[in-house]
mmCIF file of C-alpha atoms in Angstrom:
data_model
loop_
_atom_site.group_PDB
_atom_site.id
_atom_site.type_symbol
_atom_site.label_atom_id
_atom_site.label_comp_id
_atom_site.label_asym_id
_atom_site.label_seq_id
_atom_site.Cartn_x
_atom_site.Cartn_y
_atom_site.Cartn_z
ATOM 1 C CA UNK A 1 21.071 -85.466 21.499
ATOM 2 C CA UNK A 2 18.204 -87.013 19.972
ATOM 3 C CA UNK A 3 15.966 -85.689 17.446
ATOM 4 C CA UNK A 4 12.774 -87.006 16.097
ATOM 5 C CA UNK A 5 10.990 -85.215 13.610
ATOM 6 C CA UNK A 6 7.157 -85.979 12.063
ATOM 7 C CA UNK A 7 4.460 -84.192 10.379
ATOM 8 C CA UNK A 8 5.539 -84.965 6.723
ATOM 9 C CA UNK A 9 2.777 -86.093 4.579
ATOM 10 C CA UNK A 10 1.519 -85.924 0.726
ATOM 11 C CA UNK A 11 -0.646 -82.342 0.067
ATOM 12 C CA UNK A 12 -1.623 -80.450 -3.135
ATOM 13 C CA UNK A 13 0.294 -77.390 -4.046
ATOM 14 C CA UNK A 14 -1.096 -74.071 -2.240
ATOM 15 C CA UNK A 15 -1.793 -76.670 0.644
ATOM 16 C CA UNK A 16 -0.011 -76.410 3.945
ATOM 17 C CA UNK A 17 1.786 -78.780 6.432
ATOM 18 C CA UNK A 18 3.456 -78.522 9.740
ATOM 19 C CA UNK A 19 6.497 -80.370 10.716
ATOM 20 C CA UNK A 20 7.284 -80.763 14.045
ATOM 21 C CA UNK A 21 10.917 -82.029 16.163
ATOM 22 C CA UNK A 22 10.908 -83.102 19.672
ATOM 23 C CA UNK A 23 14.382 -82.440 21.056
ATOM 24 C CA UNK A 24 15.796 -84.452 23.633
ATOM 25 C CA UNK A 25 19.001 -86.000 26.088
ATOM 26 C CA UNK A 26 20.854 -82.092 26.516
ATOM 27 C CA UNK A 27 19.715 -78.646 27.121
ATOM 28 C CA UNK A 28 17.702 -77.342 24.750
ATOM 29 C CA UNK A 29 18.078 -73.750 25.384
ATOM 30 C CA UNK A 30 21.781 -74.419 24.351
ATOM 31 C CA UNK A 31 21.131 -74.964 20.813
ATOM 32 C CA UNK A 32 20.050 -73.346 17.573
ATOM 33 C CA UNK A 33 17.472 -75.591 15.743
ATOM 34 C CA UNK A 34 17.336 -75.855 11.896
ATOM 35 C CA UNK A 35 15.188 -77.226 9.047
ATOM 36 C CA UNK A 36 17.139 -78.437 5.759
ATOM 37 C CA UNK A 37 15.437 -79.976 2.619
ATOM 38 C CA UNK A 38 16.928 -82.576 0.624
ATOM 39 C CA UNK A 39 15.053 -82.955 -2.901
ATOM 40 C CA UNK A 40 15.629 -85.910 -5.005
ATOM 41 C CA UNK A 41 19.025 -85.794 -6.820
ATOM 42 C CA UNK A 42 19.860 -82.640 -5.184
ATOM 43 C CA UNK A 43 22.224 -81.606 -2.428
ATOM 44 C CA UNK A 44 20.877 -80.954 1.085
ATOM 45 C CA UNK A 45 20.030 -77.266 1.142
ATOM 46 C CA UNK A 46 19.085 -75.003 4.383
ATOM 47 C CA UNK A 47 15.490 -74.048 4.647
ATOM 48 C CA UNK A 48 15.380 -72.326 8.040
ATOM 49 C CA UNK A 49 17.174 -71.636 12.053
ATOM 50 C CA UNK A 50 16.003 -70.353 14.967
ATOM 51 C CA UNK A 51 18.151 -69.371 18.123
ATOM 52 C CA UNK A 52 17.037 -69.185 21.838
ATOM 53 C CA UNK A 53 15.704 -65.939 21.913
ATOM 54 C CA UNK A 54 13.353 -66.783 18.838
ATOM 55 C CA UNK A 55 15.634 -65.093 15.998
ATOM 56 C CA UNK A 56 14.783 -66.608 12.922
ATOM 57 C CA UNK A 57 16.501 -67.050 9.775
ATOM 58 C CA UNK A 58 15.075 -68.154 6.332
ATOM 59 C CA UNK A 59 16.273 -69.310 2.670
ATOM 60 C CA UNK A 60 14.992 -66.672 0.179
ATOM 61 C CA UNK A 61 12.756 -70.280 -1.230
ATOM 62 C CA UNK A 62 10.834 -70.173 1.442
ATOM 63 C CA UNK A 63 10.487 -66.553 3.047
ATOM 64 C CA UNK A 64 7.196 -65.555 3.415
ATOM 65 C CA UNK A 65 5.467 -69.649 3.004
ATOM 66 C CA UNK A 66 7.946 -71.154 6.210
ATOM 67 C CA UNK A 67 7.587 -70.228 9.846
ATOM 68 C CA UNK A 68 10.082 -71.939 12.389
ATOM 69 C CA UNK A 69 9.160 -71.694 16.235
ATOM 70 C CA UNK A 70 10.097 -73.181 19.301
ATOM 71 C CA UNK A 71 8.903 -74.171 22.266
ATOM 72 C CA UNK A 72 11.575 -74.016 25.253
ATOM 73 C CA UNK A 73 9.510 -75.503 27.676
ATOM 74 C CA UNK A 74 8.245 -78.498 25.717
ATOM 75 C CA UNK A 75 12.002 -78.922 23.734
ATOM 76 C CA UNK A 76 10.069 -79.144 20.342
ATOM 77 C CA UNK A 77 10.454 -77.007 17.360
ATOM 78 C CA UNK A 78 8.289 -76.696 14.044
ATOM 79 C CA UNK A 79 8.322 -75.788 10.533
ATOM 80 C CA UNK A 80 4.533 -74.421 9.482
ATOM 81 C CA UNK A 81 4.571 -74.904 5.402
ATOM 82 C CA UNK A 82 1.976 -72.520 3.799
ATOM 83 C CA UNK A 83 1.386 -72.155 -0.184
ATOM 84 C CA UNK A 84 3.298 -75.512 -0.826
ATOM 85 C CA UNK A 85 4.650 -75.459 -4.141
ATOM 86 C CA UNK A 86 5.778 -78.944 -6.034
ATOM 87 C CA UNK A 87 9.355 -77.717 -5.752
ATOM 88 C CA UNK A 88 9.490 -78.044 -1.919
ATOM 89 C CA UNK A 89 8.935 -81.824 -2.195
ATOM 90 C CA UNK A 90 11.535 -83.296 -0.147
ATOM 91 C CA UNK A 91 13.210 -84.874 3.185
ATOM 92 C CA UNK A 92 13.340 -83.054 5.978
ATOM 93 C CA UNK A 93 15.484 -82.568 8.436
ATOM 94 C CA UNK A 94 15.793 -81.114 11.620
ATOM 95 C CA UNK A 95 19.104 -80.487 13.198
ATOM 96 C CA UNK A 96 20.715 -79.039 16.208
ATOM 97 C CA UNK A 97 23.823 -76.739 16.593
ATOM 98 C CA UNK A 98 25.441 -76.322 20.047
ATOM 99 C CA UNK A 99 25.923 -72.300 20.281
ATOM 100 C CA UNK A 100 29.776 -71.551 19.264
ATOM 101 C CA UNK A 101 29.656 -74.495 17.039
ATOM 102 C CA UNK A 102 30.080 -73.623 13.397
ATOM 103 C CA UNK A 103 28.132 -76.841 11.951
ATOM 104 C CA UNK A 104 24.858 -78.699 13.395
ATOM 105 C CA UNK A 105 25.726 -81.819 14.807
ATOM 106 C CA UNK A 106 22.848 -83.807 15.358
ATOM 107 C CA UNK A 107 20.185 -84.703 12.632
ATOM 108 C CA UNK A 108 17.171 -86.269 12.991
ATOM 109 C CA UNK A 109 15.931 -89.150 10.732
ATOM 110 C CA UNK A 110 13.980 -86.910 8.050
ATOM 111 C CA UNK A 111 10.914 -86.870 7.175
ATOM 112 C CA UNK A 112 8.958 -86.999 3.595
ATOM 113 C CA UNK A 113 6.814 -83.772 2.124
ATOM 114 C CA UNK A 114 5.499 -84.227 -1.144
ATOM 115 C CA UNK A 115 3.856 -81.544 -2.782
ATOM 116 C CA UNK A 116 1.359 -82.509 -5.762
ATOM 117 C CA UNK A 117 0.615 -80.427 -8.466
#
């Protein structure tokens, strides 16, 4: 599996940004997709997942500012980012968990939001 995610950028808080992760080299329709965050000096954190069907899952950080989607057909998934706050500067990631897997497996390289206040 490969992963490659872009979109990251510099933007003011209350700004938004959109992250995008082409998916490629398996099935996609045989993995849940996830954004995680890693802020400077700070453990990598989960920010959001979305399965097949389009269930979502989000952080309580980011509920209500993050959307995750998917596109089946095209293998990509994003992250919209609305009312960016300073404290969601950070990497990230997207990553990819084979269904009855209990961890994602395959990260892509990151990518750099930085929220300005």
């Amino acid at each position: 599996v490969q992963l490659q995610a872009s979109g990251g950028g510099l933007v003011q808080a209350g700004g938004s940004l959109r992250l995008s992760c082409a998916f490629s080299g398996r099935t996609f329709s045989n993995y849940q997709m996830g954004w995680f965050r890693q802020a400077p000096e700070k453990e990598r954190e989960f920010v959001a997942r979305i399965g097949w069907t389009g269930s979502t899952t989000y952080s309580d950080s980011v509920q209500g500012r993050f959307t995750i989607s998917r596109d089946n057909a095209k293998g990509t998934v994003d992250l919209q980012m609305n009312i960016l706050k300073p404290e969601d500067t950070a990497v990230y990631f997207c990553a990819a968990k084979l269904y009855g897997r209990s961890t994602y497996e395959h990260w892509g390289q990151g990518t750099l939001v930085t929220v300005s206040s």
